[in-house]
mmCIF file of C-alpha atoms in Angstrom:
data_model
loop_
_atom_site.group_PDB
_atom_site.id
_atom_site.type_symbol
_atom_site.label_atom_id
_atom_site.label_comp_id
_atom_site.label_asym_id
_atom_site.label_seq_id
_atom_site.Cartn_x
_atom_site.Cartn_y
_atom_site.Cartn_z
ATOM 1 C CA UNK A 492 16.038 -18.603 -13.502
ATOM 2 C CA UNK A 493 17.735 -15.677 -14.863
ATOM 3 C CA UNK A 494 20.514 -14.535 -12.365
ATOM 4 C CA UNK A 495 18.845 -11.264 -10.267
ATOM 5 C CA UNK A 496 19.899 -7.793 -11.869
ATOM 6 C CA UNK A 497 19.288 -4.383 -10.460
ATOM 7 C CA UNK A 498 16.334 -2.735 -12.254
ATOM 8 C CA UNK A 499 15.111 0.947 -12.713
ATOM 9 C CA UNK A 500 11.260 1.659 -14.324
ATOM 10 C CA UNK A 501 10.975 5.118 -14.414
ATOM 11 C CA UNK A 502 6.881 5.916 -13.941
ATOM 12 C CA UNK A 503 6.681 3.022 -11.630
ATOM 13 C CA UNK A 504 3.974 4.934 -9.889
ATOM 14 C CA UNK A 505 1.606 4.478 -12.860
ATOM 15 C CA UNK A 506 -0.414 1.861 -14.464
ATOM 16 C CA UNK A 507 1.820 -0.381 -16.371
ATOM 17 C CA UNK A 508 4.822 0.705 -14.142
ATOM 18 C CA UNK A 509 2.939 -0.978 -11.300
ATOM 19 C CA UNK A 510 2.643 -4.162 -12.745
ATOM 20 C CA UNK A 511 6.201 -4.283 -14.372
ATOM 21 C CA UNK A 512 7.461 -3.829 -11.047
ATOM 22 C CA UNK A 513 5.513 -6.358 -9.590
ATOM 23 C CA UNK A 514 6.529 -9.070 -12.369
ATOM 24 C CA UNK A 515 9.925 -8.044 -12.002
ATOM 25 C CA UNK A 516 10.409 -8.918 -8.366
ATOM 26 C CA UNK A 517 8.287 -12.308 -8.672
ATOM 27 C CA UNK A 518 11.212 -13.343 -11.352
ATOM 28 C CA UNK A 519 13.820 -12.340 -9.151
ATOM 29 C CA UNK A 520 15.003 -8.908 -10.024
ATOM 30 C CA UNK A 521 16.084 -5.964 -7.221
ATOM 31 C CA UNK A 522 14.080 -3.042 -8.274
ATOM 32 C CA UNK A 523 14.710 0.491 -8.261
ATOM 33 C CA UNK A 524 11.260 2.236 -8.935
ATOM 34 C CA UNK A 525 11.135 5.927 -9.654
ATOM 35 C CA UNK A 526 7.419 8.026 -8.375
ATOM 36 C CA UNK A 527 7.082 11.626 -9.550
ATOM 37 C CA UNK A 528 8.143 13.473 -7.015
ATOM 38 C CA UNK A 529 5.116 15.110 -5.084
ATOM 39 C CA UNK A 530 5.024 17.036 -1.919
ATOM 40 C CA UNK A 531 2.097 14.234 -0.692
ATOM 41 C CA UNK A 532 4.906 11.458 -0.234
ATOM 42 C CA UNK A 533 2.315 9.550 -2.612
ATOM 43 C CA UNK A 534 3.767 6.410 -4.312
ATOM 44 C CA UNK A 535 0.926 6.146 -6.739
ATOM 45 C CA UNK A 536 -0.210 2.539 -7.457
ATOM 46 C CA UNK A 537 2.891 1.079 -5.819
ATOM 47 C CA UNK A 538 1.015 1.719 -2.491
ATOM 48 C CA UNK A 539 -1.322 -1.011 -3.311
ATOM 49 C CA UNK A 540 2.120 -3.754 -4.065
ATOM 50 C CA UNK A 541 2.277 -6.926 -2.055
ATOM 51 C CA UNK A 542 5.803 -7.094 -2.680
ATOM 52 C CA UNK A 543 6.305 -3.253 -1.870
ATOM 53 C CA UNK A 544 8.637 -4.056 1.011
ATOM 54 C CA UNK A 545 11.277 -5.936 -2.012
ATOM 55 C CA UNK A 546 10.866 -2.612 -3.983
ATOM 56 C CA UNK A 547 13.520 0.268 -3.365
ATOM 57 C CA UNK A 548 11.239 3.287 -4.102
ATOM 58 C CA UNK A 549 12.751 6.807 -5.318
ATOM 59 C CA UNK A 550 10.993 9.871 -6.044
ATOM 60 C CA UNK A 551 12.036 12.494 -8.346
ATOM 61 C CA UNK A 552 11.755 13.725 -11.975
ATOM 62 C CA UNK A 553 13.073 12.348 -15.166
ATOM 63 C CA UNK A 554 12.540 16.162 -16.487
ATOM 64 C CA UNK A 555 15.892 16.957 -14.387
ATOM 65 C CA UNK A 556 19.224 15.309 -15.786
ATOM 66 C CA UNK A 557 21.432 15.790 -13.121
ATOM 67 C CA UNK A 558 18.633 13.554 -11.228
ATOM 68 C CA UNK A 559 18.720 10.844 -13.854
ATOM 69 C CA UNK A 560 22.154 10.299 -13.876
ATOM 70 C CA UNK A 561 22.346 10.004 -10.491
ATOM 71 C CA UNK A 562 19.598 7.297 -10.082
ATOM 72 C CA UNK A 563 20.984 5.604 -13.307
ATOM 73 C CA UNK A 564 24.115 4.616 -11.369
ATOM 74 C CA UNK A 565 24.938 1.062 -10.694
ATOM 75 C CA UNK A 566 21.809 -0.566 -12.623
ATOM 76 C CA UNK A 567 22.136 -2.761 -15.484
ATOM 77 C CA UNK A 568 19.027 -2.607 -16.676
ATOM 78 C CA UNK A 569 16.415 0.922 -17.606
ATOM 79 C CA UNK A 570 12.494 0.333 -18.075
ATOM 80 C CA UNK A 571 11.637 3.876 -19.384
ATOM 81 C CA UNK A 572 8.094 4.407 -18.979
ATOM 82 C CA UNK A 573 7.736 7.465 -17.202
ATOM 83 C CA UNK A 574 5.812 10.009 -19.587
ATOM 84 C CA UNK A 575 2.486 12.085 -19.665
ATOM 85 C CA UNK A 576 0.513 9.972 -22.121
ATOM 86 C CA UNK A 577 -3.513 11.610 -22.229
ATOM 87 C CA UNK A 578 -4.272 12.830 -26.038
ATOM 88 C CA UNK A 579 -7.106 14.934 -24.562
ATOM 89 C CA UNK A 580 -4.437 16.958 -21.976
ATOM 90 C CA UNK A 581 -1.654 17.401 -24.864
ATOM 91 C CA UNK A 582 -4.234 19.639 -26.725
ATOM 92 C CA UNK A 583 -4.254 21.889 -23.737
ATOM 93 C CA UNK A 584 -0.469 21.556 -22.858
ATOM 94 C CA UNK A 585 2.044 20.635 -25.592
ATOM 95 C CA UNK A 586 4.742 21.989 -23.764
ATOM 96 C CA UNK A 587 4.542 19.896 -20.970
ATOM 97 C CA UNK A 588 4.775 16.811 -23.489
ATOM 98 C CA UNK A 589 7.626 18.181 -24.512
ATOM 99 C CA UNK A 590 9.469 18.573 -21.434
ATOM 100 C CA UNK A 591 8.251 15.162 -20.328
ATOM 101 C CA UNK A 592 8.748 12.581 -23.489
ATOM 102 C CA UNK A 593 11.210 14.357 -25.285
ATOM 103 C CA UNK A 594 13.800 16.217 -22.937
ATOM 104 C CA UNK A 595 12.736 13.314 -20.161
ATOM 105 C CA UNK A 596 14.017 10.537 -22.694
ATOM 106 C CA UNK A 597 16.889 12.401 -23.916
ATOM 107 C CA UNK A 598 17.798 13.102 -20.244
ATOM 108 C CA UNK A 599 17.681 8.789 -19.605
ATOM 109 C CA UNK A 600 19.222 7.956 -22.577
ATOM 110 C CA UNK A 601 22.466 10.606 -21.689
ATOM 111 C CA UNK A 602 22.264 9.062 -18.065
ATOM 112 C CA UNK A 603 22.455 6.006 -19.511
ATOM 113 C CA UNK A 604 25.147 6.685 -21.597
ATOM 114 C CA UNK A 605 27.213 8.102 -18.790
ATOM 115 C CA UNK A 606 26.532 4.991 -16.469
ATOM 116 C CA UNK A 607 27.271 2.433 -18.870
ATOM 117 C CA UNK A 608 23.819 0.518 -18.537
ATOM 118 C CA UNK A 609 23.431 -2.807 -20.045
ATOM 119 C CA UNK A 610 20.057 -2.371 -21.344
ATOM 120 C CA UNK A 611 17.409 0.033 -21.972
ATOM 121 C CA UNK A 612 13.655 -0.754 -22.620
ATOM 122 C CA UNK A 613 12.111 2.547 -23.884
ATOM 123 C CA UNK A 614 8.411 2.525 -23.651
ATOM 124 C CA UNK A 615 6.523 3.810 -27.003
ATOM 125 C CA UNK A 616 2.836 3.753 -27.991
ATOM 126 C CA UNK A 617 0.701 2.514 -31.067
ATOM 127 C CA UNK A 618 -0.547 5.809 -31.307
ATOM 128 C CA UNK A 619 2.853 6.967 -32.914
ATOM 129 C CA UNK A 620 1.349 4.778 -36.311
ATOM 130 C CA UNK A 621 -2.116 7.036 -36.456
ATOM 131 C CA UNK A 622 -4.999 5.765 -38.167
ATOM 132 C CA UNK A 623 -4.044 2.550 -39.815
ATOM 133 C CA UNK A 624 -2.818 2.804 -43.574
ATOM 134 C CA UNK A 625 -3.047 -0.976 -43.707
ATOM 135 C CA UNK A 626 -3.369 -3.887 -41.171
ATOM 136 C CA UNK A 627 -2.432 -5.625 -38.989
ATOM 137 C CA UNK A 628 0.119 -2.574 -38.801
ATOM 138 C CA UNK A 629 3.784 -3.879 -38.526
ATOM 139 C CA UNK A 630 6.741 -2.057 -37.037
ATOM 140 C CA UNK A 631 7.351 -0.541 -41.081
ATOM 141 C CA UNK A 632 4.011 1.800 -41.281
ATOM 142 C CA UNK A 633 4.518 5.454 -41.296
ATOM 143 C CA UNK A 634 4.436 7.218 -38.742
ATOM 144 C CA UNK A 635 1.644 10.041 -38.512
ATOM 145 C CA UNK A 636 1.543 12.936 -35.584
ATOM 146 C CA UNK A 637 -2.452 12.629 -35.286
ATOM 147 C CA UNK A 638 -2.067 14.848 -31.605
ATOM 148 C CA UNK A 639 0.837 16.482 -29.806
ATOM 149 C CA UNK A 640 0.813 13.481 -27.407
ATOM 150 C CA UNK A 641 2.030 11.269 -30.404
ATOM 151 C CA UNK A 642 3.805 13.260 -32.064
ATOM 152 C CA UNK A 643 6.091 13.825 -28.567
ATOM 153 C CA UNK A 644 6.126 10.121 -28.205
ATOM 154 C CA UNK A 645 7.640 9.965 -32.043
ATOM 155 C CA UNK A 646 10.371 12.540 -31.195
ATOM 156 C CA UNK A 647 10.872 10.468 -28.063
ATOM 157 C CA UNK A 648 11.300 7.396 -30.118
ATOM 158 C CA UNK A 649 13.990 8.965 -32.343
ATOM 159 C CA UNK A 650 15.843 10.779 -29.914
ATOM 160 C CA UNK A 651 16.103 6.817 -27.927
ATOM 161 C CA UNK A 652 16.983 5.528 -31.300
ATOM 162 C CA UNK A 653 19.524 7.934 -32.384
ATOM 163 C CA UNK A 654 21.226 6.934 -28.967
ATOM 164 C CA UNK A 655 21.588 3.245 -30.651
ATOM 165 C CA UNK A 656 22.819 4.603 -33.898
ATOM 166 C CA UNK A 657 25.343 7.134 -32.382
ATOM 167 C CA UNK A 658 26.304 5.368 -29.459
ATOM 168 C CA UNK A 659 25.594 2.330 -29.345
ATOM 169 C CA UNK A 660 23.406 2.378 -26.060
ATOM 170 C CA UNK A 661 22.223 -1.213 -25.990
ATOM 171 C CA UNK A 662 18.481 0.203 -26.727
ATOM 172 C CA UNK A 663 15.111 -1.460 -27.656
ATOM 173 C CA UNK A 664 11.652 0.601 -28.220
ATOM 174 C CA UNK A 665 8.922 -1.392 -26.999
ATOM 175 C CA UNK A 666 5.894 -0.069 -28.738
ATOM 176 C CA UNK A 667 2.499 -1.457 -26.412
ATOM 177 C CA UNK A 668 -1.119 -1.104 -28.260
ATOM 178 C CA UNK A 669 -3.849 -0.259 -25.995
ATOM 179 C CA UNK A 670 -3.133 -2.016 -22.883
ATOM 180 C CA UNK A 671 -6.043 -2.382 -20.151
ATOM 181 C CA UNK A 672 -6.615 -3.908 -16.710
ATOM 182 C CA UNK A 673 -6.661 -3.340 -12.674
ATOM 183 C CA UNK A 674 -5.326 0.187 -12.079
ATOM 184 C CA UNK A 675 -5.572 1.894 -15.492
ATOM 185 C CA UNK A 676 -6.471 6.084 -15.177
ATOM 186 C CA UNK A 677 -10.046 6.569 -15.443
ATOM 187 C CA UNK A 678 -9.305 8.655 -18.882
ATOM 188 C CA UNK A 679 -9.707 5.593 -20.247
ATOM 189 C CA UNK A 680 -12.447 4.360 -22.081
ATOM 190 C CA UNK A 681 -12.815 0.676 -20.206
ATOM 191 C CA UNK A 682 -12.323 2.588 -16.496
ATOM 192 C CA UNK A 683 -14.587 4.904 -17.949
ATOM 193 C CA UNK A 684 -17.354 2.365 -18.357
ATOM 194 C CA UNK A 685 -16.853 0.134 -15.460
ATOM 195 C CA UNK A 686 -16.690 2.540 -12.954
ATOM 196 C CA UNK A 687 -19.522 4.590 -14.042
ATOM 197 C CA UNK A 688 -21.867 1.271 -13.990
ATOM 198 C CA UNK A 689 -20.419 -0.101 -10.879
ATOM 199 C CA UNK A 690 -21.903 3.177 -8.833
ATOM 200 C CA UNK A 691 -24.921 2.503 -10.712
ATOM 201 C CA UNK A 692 -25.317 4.942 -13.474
ATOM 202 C CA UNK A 693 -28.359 4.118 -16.036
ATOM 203 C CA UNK A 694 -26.461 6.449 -18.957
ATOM 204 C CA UNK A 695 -22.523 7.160 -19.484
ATOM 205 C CA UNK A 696 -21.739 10.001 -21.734
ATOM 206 C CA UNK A 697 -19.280 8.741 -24.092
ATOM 207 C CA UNK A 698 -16.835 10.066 -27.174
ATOM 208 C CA UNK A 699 -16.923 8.086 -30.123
ATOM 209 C CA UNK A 700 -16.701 4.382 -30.210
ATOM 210 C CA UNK A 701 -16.666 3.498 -34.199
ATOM 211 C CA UNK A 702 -12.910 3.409 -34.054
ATOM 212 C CA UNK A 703 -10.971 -0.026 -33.485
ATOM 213 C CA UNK A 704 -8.351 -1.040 -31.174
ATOM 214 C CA UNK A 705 -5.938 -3.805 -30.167
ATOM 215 C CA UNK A 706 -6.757 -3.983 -26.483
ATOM 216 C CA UNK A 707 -4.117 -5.992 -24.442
ATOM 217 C CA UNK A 708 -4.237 -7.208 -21.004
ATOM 218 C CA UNK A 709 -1.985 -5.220 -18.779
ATOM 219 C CA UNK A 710 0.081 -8.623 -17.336
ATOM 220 C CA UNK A 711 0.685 -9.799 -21.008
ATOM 221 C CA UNK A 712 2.166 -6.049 -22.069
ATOM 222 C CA UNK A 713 4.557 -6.495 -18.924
ATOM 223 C CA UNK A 714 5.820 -9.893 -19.886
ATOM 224 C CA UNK A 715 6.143 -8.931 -23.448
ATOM 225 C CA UNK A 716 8.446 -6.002 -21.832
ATOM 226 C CA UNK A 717 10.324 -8.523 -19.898
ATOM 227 C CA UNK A 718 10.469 -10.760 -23.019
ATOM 228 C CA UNK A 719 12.070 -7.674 -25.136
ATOM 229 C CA UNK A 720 14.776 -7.255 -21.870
ATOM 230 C CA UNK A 721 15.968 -10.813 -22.004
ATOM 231 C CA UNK A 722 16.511 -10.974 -25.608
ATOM 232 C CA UNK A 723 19.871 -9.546 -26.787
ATOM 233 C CA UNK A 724 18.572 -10.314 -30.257
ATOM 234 C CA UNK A 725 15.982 -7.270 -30.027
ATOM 235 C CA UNK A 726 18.656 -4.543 -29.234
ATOM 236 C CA UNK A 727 18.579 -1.867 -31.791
ATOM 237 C CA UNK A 728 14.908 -3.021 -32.765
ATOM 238 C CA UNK A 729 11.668 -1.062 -32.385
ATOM 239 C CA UNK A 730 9.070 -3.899 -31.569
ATOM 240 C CA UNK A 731 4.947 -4.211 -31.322
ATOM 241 C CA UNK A 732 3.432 -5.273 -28.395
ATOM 242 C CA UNK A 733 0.297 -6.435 -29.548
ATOM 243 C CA UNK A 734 -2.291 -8.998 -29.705
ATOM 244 C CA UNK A 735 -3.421 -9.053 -33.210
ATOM 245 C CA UNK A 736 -6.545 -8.776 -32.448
ATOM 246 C CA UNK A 737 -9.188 -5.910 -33.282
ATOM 247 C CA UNK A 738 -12.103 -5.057 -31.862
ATOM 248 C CA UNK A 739 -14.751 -1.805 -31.985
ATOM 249 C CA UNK A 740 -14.618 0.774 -28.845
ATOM 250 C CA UNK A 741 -18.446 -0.339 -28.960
ATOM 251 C CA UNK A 742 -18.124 -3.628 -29.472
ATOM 252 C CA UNK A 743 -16.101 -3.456 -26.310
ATOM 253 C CA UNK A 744 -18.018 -1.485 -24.396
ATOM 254 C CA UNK A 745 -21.372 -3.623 -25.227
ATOM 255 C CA UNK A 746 -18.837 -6.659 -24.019
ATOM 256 C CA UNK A 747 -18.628 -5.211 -20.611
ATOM 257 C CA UNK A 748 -22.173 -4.352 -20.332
ATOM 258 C CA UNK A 749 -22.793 -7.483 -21.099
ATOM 259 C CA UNK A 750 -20.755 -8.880 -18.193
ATOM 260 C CA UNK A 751 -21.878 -6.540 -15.781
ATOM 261 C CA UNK A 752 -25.415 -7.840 -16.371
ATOM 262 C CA UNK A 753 -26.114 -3.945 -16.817
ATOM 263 C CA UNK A 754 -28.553 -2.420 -19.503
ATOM 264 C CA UNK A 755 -27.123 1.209 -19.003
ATOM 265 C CA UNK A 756 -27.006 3.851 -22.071
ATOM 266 C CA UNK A 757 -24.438 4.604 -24.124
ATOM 267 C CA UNK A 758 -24.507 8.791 -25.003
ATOM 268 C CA UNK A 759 -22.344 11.269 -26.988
ATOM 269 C CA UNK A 760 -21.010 13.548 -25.045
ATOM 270 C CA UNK A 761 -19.124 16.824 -27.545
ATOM 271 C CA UNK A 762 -16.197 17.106 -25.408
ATOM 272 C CA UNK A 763 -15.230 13.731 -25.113
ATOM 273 C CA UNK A 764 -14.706 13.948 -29.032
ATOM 274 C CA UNK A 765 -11.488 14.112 -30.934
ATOM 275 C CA UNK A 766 -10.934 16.875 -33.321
ATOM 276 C CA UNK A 767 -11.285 15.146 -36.373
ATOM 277 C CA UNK A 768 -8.443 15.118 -37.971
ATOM 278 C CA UNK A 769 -6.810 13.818 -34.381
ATOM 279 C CA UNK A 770 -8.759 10.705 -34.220
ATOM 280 C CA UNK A 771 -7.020 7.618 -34.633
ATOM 281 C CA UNK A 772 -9.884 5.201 -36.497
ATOM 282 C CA UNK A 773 -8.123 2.500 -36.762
ATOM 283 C CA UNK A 774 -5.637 0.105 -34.801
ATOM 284 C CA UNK A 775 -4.711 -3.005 -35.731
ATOM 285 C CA UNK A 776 -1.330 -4.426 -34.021
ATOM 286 C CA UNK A 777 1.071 -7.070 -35.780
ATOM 287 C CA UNK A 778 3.022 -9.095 -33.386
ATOM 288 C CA UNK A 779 4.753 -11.387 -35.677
ATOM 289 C CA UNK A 780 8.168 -9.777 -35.002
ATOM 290 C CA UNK A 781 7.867 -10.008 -30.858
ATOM 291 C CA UNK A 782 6.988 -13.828 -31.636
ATOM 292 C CA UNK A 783 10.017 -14.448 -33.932
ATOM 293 C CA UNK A 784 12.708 -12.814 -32.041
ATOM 294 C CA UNK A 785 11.740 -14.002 -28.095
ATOM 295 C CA UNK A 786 8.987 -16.454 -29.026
ATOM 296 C CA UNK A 787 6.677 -14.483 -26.755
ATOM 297 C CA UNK A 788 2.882 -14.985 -27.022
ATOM 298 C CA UNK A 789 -0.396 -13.242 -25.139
ATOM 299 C CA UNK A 790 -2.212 -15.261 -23.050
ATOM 300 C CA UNK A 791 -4.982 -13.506 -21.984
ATOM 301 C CA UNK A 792 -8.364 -12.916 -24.292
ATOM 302 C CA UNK A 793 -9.985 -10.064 -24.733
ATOM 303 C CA UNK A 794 -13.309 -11.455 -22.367
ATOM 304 C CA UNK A 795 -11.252 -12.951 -19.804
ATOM 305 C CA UNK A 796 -9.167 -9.816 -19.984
ATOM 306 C CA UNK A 797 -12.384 -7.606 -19.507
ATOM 307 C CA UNK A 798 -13.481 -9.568 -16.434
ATOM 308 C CA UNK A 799 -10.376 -9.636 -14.491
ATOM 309 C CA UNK A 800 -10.315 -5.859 -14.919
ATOM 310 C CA UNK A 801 -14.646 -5.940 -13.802
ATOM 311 C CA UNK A 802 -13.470 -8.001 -10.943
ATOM 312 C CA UNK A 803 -10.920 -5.736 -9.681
ATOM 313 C CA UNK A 804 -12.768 -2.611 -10.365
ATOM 314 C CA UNK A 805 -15.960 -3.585 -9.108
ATOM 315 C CA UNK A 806 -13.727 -3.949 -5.661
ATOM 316 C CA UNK A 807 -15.097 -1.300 -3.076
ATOM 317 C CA UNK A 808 -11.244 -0.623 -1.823
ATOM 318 C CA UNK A 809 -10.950 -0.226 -5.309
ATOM 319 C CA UNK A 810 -13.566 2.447 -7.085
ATOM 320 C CA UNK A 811 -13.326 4.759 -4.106
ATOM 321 C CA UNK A 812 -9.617 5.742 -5.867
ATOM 322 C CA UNK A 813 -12.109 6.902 -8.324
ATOM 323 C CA UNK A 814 -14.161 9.391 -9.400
ATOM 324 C CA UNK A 815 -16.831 8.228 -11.356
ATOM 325 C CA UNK A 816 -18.749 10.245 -13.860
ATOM 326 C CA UNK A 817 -16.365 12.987 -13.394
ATOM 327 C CA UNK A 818 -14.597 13.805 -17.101
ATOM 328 C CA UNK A 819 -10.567 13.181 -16.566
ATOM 329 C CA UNK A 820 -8.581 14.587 -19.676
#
C-alpha cells in the first residue's frame, strides 16, 4: 500500500470529485475536499459519502487566490477539478468560464507553486480536441475551441502547462472523455434519459444524438486519475482518459431503453441543439499512452456501466435530487 499522503480535490462537491474522494480514502489517503462555498452549508454529493466522517471538508472558491494558497498549505498532492463545465451555460456566460477555468487554475497552480506541492493532477476534457480530425484521437490532435466552455478549458490547460515549463511544478493534465455514472448533473444526456423514464415519461425531448462518444464509467475515470498521481513517469505529460471505445448518443440511449424494459419516444427538442458549428460530432478516445506509462486499464463496459448508473438512479432516495423533464443548461 502506498504510504497515506494528504490530498486536496478542488470540486469535490461534484460528480467525479465525489467519487475521487471516495477512492482516495478507501486506498488510504487523508483528504482535504474543497465545496463551493454557498450560504446553504451544502456539501454537494459529498453528503451522500460513507466515508464522509474520514473526509476533512472546506468550503470556499478557487476564483480567490489568497484562498487557494491558504488551503494549498501542507498537502503533497492537488486533484484540480473544480470548474464550470456545461457547453449549453458557456454560451450564455463566457465570463464566468473565464473566471472559473482560467483565473481558477492559474490561481492553483501559483498556490501550488508557493507551497511547494509534490504533485498536481489538473483535470481537462475531450472536448478541448473538437470534432475528431482522425481516430481514435491521441493526445497529438489539434486542438479546436468548438464553444467557450472548451475553449476556457484549453487556456486552462496551457496556463497548468506553462507552470511545468516555467517552473517546474511537478504537473500532469489528465484529459477524461465523457465520463458517466451514479451522481452525474442531469445536463447530461444519460441522467437525462434515465430519469425522465424512471418517473414514467412515454416521450423525452432530446438534442441530437448522431454524434459519437467515448463514454467511461465514472469509477474507472477516478482510478485512471489515481493511476496518473502515482506515476512520476507522467509528470509534464498531458494524458487521455479513455476507453477506446465509440458509441452513437442513440445507440446509447436505445441501450438504456432497452434495459429499462421501456418503449418511450425519443423527440427533437430546438433548444437542446448545438449551434452548428459548436457541435462536437465526433469522439473517439486513444488510451494507448495511459496504458504504457502506468499500465492502467478500464474495467467496466459500456452495458454494465449503463446499468450500475440505472440501478442507482432508478433509487427513490436518489431521483428525488432530481428534476426530471425540467431542461438544465
Amino acid at each position: 500500500m502506498i504510504p497515506p499522503k494528504k490530498i486536496l480535490i478542488t470540486g469535490a462537491d461534484g460528480f467525479i470529485g465525489s467519487h475521487l474522494t471516495e477512492l482516495l480514502v478507501r486506498n488510504g489517503y487523508h483528504v482535504k475536499a474543497l465545496c463551493q462555498y454557498n450560504s446553504f452549508n451544502s456539501w454537494g454529493w459529498l453528503e451522500n459519502l460513507e466515508s464522509l466522517e474520514q473526509v476533512e471538508v472546506l468550503t470556499g472558491d478557487i476564483r480567490d487566490p489568497h484562498y487557494c494558497k491558504l488551503i494549498t498549505k501542507s498537502v503533497d498532492v492537488i486533484f484540480h477539478l473544480a470548474a464550470l463545465i456545461a457547453i449549453p451555460y458557456s454560451y450564455q456566460a463566457p465570463d464566468s468560464y473565464v473566471d472559473t477555468n482560467i483565473k481558477g487554475t492559474l490561481n492553483i497552480c501559483q498556490a501550488a507553486l508557493e507551497n511547494g506541492i509534490k504533485r498536481v493532477i489538473h483535470t481537462s476534457t475531450s472536448e478541448v480536441y473538437g470534432t475528431a480530425q482522425y481516430v481514435p484521437i491521441n493526445e497529438n490532435h489539434p486542438l479546436q475551441p468548438q464553444s467557450p466552455y472548451s475553449a476556457s478549458k484549453i487556456a486552462a490547460d496551457a496556463m497548468a502547462m506553462s507552470f511545468f515549463n516555467s517552473f517546474n511544478l511537478p504537473l500532469t493534465i489528465a484529459r477524461p472523455f465523457n465520463t458517466y455514472g451514479p451522481r452525474q448533473s442531469a445536463r447530461a444526456v444519460i441522467p437525462t434519459i434515465i430519469t425522465q423514464i424512471a418517473a414514467g415519461h412515454k416521450s423525452i425531448q432530446l438534442g441530437d444524438v448522431t454524434p459519437t462518444r467515448d463514454f467511461n464509467y465514472v469509477e474507472d475515470t477516478c482510478r485512471g486519475f489515481l493511476a496518473l498521481a502515482e506515476c512520476d513517469s507522467t509528470i509534464g505529460e498531458t494524458v487521455n482518459i479513455a476507453s477506446n471505445y465509440e458509441i452513437s448518443v442513440g445507440d446509447t440511449l436505445n441501450l438504456i431503453r432497452e434495459l429499462m424494459g421501456s418503449d418511450v419516444e425519443f423527440l427533437t427538442d430546438e433548444q437542446r441543439l448545438r449551434p452548428d458549428r459548436s457541435e462536437v460530432f465526433r469522439l473517439w478516445g486513444c488510451n494507448k499512452k495511459l496504458q504504457s506509462l502506468t499500465g492502467f486499464k478500464p474495467q467496466t463496459g459500456i452495458r454494465d456501466g449503463l446499468q450500475k448508473t440505472i440501478d442507482w438512479f432508478t433509487q427513490p432516495e436518489n431521483l428525488r435530487h432530481y428534476k426530471a423533464g425540467l431542461y438544465n443548461v
